[in-house]
Amino acid sequence: MSLHLGRDICGHLATAEQREWLVTNGIGGYGCGTVAGLLTRHYHGLLVAALKPPLDRTLLVTKLDEDVLYNGEPYALAANRWADGSISPQGYRYLDRFALEGTIPTWTYALGDALLEKQIWMEQWANTTYIRYRLRRGSGALQLSLKALVNYRDHHGATHGEGWAMQVTPLNAPQPAGVQVLAYAGAAPIYLIADGGTCTAYHEWYRGYDLAVERDRGLTPDDDHLHCATVEAELSVGQELTVIATTAPDTVQWDGALERRQAHDRRCLDDWHTHVRSPPSPPWIEQLVLAADQFVVARPLAGEPNGKTVIAGYPWFGDWGRDTMIALPGLTVATGRPSLARPILHTFAQYLDQGMLPNLFPEAGTEPEYNTVDAILWFFEAIRAYYAATQDVALLKDLFPALVEVVRWHQQGTRYRIHLDDDGLIYAGEPGVQLTWMDAKIGDWVITPRIGKPIEISALWYNALLSMAQFAEVVGHAGGDYCILAEQTRQGMQRFWADALGYGYDALDGPDGPDPTLRPNQIFAVALPTPTLGPPLFSLPQQRAIVDAVSRQLLTSYGLRSLSPHHPDYSGRYGGDPVQRDSHYHQGPVWGWLIGPFVQAHWQVYHDPAAARRFLEPMADHLLNGCVGSLSEIFDGDAPHEPRGTFAQAWTVAEVLRAWCLIEHATAPR
C-alpha cells in the first residue's frame, strides 16, 4: 500500500502544511506532524508517549531539524514558523515526494543529484519512535546534522521554557551515542539514541514557534522547545542513520524494527483479505484497514490485563463510550478482526451502571461519567455485529444478565429522566445536560439539548430489543417479552412521521413540542434495524421520503450535514475560538461517520449498489488531504467542505469500512 504526494503539493507551503501524518503504537501513544515539517499544532511531535496507557499522553520529543552538506552545498531541510511570522528554514522546497507506505510516512528530498529518504514509525506496544535516514542516490558522501528538540508537557498544553533547566546527560559506552533527558525530578526519562554517527549534548531553548492551526482555533499559538542534542553522521549511498526516541531503552530491539512494523501492517491486511475473499478490494479501502488498526489500543485493567479500547480520534480524543461502540463493528468486524472486539466489549461491560455505559472512560481516582443516552444502545448493536460474525455464544451468555438489567433500568427509569414511556418511545433529558451524540456544551449552555424523545434513540432502542430477542433465543431464555416491547416501539415511532414535512420530526415531547428541524438523526430510523432482525420502523414510502429529504439537504461528498442549510441557525464554516467552534459543532458541519448509516439506508430502500458505492468514493480522495491515509472527524457544511476537527477519527474510518463491506457482501455472488 502506498499513497504519495509530489512536488505540486510538497513544494508549496500552503498545501504541504495542510497535509499531516500520523504514526501510532497500539497503547495510545502517537507521533504526528505536517508534510512540510512545520509545527502547526500543540500535538505535533515525534514521540507523544502514553505514560499511563492509553492516556496521560505527553509530548516528549518534538522534532529533528536536519541540515545537510553535500558536494560543498548546504541544505537546511527543516521548516519552522516563528512568532514574527517568518518561515525559516524552508526545507519543504527540497521535498521531492512524500509517501505513506503502509503506515510509514516517507519523505524524499532532492539535493542536487542526491536523494535523501526519511522514514518514521513506532514500535508496537512501546513508547518508541524510529526516525531513519538513508541516502538513496548520490555521487558522493553526504554530511547529515540533526538538531533534536524535546519537551515534557501534556499534549494539549504549551511550553514557555524560560528558567526551565532540564538535565541532559550523554549516554555512556557501551551504549550507542545518545543522551538521556530528565525534565524534572520524578519525570519519565527521555532517551535519544543514534544508531550510527555521533551525538553531542546541548541545552538551549528555542522560543517562539508559531502554531498556525492553534492560532486559528483561538488557542495559545506559541510554544518553546529545548535543543538537547545534535546528531551527526556521514552517509554514503545505501547507508542509513536511525535515531530512536524512547522512554524504555532497555526494551528497544534494534534489529528488524522496520520489518516488525511492516509485518504488523501485513497481518492486518491478511486478516482483511481472508474476510473479504473476493472480489479484490480497491487500494483506498485497504489503506483504511490500516488506518482502522491505529484506533484499537490496549487498556489493561485489574482483572482484565488484556483489556482493549478505542481512541476516538487523533490527536486529542481519548476513549469514549459512544464513539467506541459506534466504531467497533467497522474497526473490528468489517476488517476481519472480530477477536479484537471481544476484550473491548468486556472492558466496557465492567462499567455498566443503572443500565448505562460511561461516556468518558474513568481514569484512576475519577468517577465514570454517564451523561449519554445512546452509548448503551450502541453497545447492543456492537454485540449483535460481533455475534453475527463469530457466533460466540460464550460471550452472549456472559453479558446477557447485564443486558437484561439494562432493559429493566430503561423500563423503570434511570439517570437524567431516561425512561421508556407509555408510547413505547424513550424519553431522555433535563436542563443543563447533553445526552445524545449532538453533545456540545459551553458552560451551562447546551447547544442542542434535544430534551424529550430524539428519533434515533427510540430507533436504537427498537434495534436493541430485537437484538435481545435474538440473544435470548441463543442463550436459552424466553425472548417474547422483548418482541412485545419492540412492537410497541414500532407502533410508537409513527408519532415521528410528519406528513406536512414529508419526513420525520427530530424529537418529540420536548419543552417546545415536536421539533421539525431537519437533522440527520432520522436516517437511523431507516438504517436500523438490520433487516435480519425484524420489520422496519416506517413504511417503504416513508423510508424513501426520509432518504430523499436527507439527500437533498444534508448529503455532501464527505457525509451528512448536521443541520439543514435552510435553517436560520445553520453555520456553513466551522472555525474560530472554542466558543465559536462549540456553538457551531452540530449546527451545520458535515460529520463523516454519518455516511455509513446513510449508505445503509439508501441501499435498503433503493437496492442500488452502484449508487451506494458512489456515495463512498469521495473518501478515497480525502485520503490525500487532511491526515494522509486517514479520515477526518468533520468538514465545513459549505463547499468545498474543508476538513476540520480531529484529522483522524475512528468512527469516520469505521463507518466507511462498514458501509463498503455491507454493499460488497450484499452483492457478492452466492
PDB file of N, CA, C and O in Angstrom, residues 25 27-31 46-61 122 126-129 153 155 188 246-247:
ATOM      1  N   ASN A  25       1.225   3.539  18.285  1.00  0.00           N
ATOM      2  CA  ASN A  25       1.949   2.412  18.882  1.00  0.00           C
ATOM      3  C   ASN A  25       1.060   1.369  19.556  1.00  0.00           C
ATOM      4  O   ASN A  25       1.569   0.475  20.226  1.00  0.00           O
ATOM      5  N   ILE A  27      -0.810   1.558  22.136  1.00  0.00           N
ATOM      6  CA  ILE A  27      -1.080   1.778  23.566  1.00  0.00           C
ATOM      7  C   ILE A  27      -1.521   3.215  23.838  1.00  0.00           C
ATOM      8  O   ILE A  27      -1.517   3.667  24.978  1.00  0.00           O
ATOM      9  N   GLY A  28      -1.883   3.933  22.775  1.00  0.00           N
ATOM     10  CA  GLY A  28      -2.369   5.301  22.933  1.00  0.00           C
ATOM     11  C   GLY A  28      -1.367   6.365  22.566  1.00  0.00           C
ATOM     12  O   GLY A  28      -1.728   7.527  22.391  1.00  0.00           O
ATOM     13  N   GLY A  29      -0.076   6.001  22.473  1.00  0.00           N
ATOM     14  CA  GLY A  29       0.929   6.962  22.068  1.00  0.00           C
ATOM     15  C   GLY A  29       0.908   7.184  20.573  1.00  0.00           C
ATOM     16  O   GLY A  29       0.397   6.366  19.803  1.00  0.00           O
ATOM     17  N   TYR A  30       1.493   8.285  20.143  1.00  0.00           N
ATOM     18  CA  TYR A  30       1.480   8.595  18.713  1.00  0.00           C
ATOM     19  C   TYR A  30       2.584   9.587  18.382  1.00  0.00           C
ATOM     20  O   TYR A  30       3.226  10.184  19.261  1.00  0.00           O
ATOM     21  N   GLY A  31       2.799   9.790  17.111  1.00  0.00           N
ATOM     22  CA  GLY A  31       3.591  10.876  16.574  1.00  0.00           C
ATOM     23  C   GLY A  31       2.838  11.460  15.405  1.00  0.00           C
ATOM     24  O   GLY A  31       2.120  10.745  14.700  1.00  0.00           O
ATOM     25  N   LEU A  46       7.408  13.910  17.418  1.00  0.00           N
ATOM     26  CA  LEU A  46       7.849  12.580  17.013  1.00  0.00           C
ATOM     27  C   LEU A  46       7.456  11.524  18.033  1.00  0.00           C
ATOM     28  O   LEU A  46       7.214  10.373  17.678  1.00  0.00           O
ATOM     29  N   LEU A  47       7.425  11.897  19.311  1.00  0.00           N
ATOM     30  CA  LEU A  47       7.053  10.956  20.361  1.00  0.00           C
ATOM     31  C   LEU A  47       6.127  11.641  21.352  1.00  0.00           C
ATOM     32  O   LEU A  47       6.557  12.449  22.174  1.00  0.00           O
ATOM     33  N   VAL A  48       4.844  11.339  21.231  1.00  0.00           N
ATOM     34  CA  VAL A  48       3.851  11.713  22.238  1.00  0.00           C
ATOM     35  C   VAL A  48       3.517  10.417  22.962  1.00  0.00           C
ATOM     36  O   VAL A  48       2.780   9.573  22.445  1.00  0.00           O
ATOM     37  N   ALA A  49       4.102  10.240  24.123  1.00  0.00           N
ATOM     38  CA  ALA A  49       4.046   8.958  24.825  1.00  0.00           C
ATOM     39  C   ALA A  49       2.797   8.848  25.680  1.00  0.00           C
ATOM     40  O   ALA A  49       2.370   9.825  26.308  1.00  0.00           O
ATOM     41  N   ALA A  50       2.212   7.651  25.691  1.00  0.00           N
ATOM     42  CA  ALA A  50       1.120   7.345  26.624  1.00  0.00           C
ATOM     43  C   ALA A  50       1.764   6.799  27.893  1.00  0.00           C
ATOM     44  O   ALA A  50       2.079   5.611  27.986  1.00  0.00           O
ATOM     45  N   LEU A  51       1.985   7.666  28.874  1.00  0.00           N
ATOM     46  CA  LEU A  51       2.725   7.263  30.063  1.00  0.00           C
ATOM     47  C   LEU A  51       1.889   6.391  30.993  1.00  0.00           C
ATOM     48  O   LEU A  51       2.435   5.628  31.794  1.00  0.00           O
ATOM     49  N   LYS A  52       0.562   6.507  30.892  1.00  0.00           N
ATOM     50  CA  LYS A  52      -0.350   5.594  31.590  1.00  0.00           C
ATOM     51  C   LYS A  52      -1.340   5.084  30.541  1.00  0.00           C
ATOM     52  O   LYS A  52      -2.447   5.592  30.417  1.00  0.00           O
ATOM     53  N   PRO A  53      -0.901   4.105  29.754  1.00  0.00           N
ATOM     54  CA  PRO A  53      -1.679   3.683  28.579  1.00  0.00           C
ATOM     55  C   PRO A  53      -3.145   3.413  28.917  1.00  0.00           C
ATOM     56  O   PRO A  53      -3.429   2.820  29.963  1.00  0.00           O
ATOM     57  N   PRO A  54      -4.040   3.935  28.052  1.00  0.00           N
ATOM     58  CA  PRO A  54      -3.751   4.587  26.773  1.00  0.00           C
ATOM     59  C   PRO A  54      -3.687   6.108  26.849  1.00  0.00           C
ATOM     60  O   PRO A  54      -3.642   6.757  25.809  1.00  0.00           O
ATOM     61  N   LEU A  55      -3.693   6.680  28.059  1.00  0.00           N
ATOM     62  CA  LEU A  55      -3.758   8.138  28.172  1.00  0.00           C
ATOM     63  C   LEU A  55      -2.523   8.679  28.892  1.00  0.00           C
ATOM     64  O   LEU A  55      -1.473   8.097  28.830  1.00  0.00           O
ATOM     65  N   ASP A  56      -2.684   9.818  29.569  1.00  0.00           N
ATOM     66  CA  ASP A  56      -1.548  10.567  30.108  1.00  0.00           C
ATOM     67  C   ASP A  56      -0.539  10.807  28.988  1.00  0.00           C
ATOM     68  O   ASP A  56       0.667  10.606  29.141  1.00  0.00           O
ATOM     69  N   ARG A  57      -1.044  11.287  27.855  1.00  0.00           N
ATOM     70  CA  ARG A  57      -0.205  11.457  26.672  1.00  0.00           C
ATOM     71  C   ARG A  57       0.611  12.741  26.789  1.00  0.00           C
ATOM     72  O   ARG A  57       0.067  13.825  27.000  1.00  0.00           O
ATOM     73  N   THR A  58       1.912  12.565  26.666  1.00  0.00           N
ATOM     74  CA  THR A  58       2.874  13.608  26.991  1.00  0.00           C
ATOM     75  C   THR A  58       3.832  13.808  25.827  1.00  0.00           C
ATOM     76  O   THR A  58       4.438  12.853  25.342  1.00  0.00           O
ATOM     77  N   LEU A  59       3.952  15.065  25.380  1.00  0.00           N
ATOM     78  CA  LEU A  59       4.903  15.377  24.319  1.00  0.00           C
ATOM     79  C   LEU A  59       6.315  15.298  24.894  1.00  0.00           C
ATOM     80  O   LEU A  59       6.663  16.044  25.812  1.00  0.00           O
ATOM     81  N   LEU A  60       7.126  14.415  24.343  1.00  0.00           N
ATOM     82  CA  LEU A  60       8.497  14.233  24.810  1.00  0.00           C
ATOM     83  C   LEU A  60       9.515  14.696  23.782  1.00  0.00           C
ATOM     84  O   LEU A  60      10.405  15.473  24.085  1.00  0.00           O
ATOM     85  N   VAL A  61       9.413  14.190  22.566  1.00  0.00           N
ATOM     86  CA  VAL A  61      10.354  14.561  21.510  1.00  0.00           C
ATOM     87  C   VAL A  61       9.577  15.248  20.402  1.00  0.00           C
ATOM     88  O   VAL A  61       8.651  14.670  19.822  1.00  0.00           O
ATOM     89  N   MET A 122       6.603   3.766  14.653  1.00  0.00           N
ATOM     90  CA  MET A 122       6.647   3.485  16.082  1.00  0.00           C
ATOM     91  C   MET A 122       6.677   1.983  16.315  1.00  0.00           C
ATOM     92  O   MET A 122       6.150   1.199  15.513  1.00  0.00           O
ATOM     93  N   ALA A 126       4.993   0.011  22.527  1.00  0.00           N
ATOM     94  CA  ALA A 126       6.068   0.692  23.244  1.00  0.00           C
ATOM     95  C   ALA A 126       6.069   2.177  22.896  1.00  0.00           C
ATOM     96  O   ALA A 126       5.719   2.566  21.784  1.00  0.00           O
ATOM     97  N   ASN A 127       6.496   2.997  23.858  1.00  0.00           N
ATOM     98  CA  ASN A 127       6.649   4.428  23.613  1.00  0.00           C
ATOM     99  C   ASN A 127       8.013   4.663  22.966  1.00  0.00           C
ATOM    100  O   ASN A 127       8.937   5.222  23.572  1.00  0.00           O
ATOM    101  N   THR A 128       8.128   4.222  21.734  1.00  0.00           N
ATOM    102  CA  THR A 128       9.388   4.280  20.993  1.00  0.00           C
ATOM    103  C   THR A 128       9.113   4.672  19.550  1.00  0.00           C
ATOM    104  O   THR A 128       8.281   4.052  18.883  1.00  0.00           O
ATOM    105  N   THR A 129       9.809   5.697  19.088  1.00  0.00           N
ATOM    106  CA  THR A 129       9.701   6.153  17.708  1.00  0.00           C
ATOM    107  C   THR A 129      11.062   6.030  17.026  1.00  0.00           C
ATOM    108  O   THR A 129      12.088   6.362  17.622  1.00  0.00           O
ATOM    109  N   ARG A 153       5.448  17.901  28.380  1.00  0.00           N
ATOM    110  CA  ARG A 153       4.185  18.530  28.762  1.00  0.00           C
ATOM    111  C   ARG A 153       3.022  17.718  28.246  1.00  0.00           C
ATOM    112  O   ARG A 153       3.156  16.892  27.325  1.00  0.00           O
ATOM    113  N   HIS A 155      -0.023  16.828  26.073  1.00  0.00           N
ATOM    114  CA  HIS A 155      -0.088  17.116  24.632  1.00  0.00           C
ATOM    115  C   HIS A 155      -1.093  18.201  24.281  1.00  0.00           C
ATOM    116  O   HIS A 155      -1.067  18.718  23.165  1.00  0.00           O
ATOM    117  N   ALA A 188       9.464  10.972  33.679  1.00  0.00           N
ATOM    118  CA  ALA A 188       9.960   9.814  32.937  1.00  0.00           C
ATOM    119  C   ALA A 188      11.148  10.258  32.085  1.00  0.00           C
ATOM    120  O   ALA A 188      11.043  11.237  31.341  1.00  0.00           O
ATOM    121  N   THR A 246      12.777   7.218  22.811  1.00  0.00           N
ATOM    122  CA  THR A 246      12.104   6.192  23.605  1.00  0.00           C
ATOM    123  C   THR A 246      12.079   6.558  25.084  1.00  0.00           C
ATOM    124  O   THR A 246      12.887   7.377  25.553  1.00  0.00           O
ATOM    125  N   THR A 247      11.165   5.937  25.805  1.00  0.00           N
ATOM    126  CA  THR A 247      11.140   6.037  27.265  1.00  0.00           C
ATOM    127  C   THR A 247      11.730   4.808  27.920  1.00  0.00           C
ATOM    128  O   THR A 247      11.896   4.783  29.137  1.00  0.00           O
TER     129      THR A 247
END
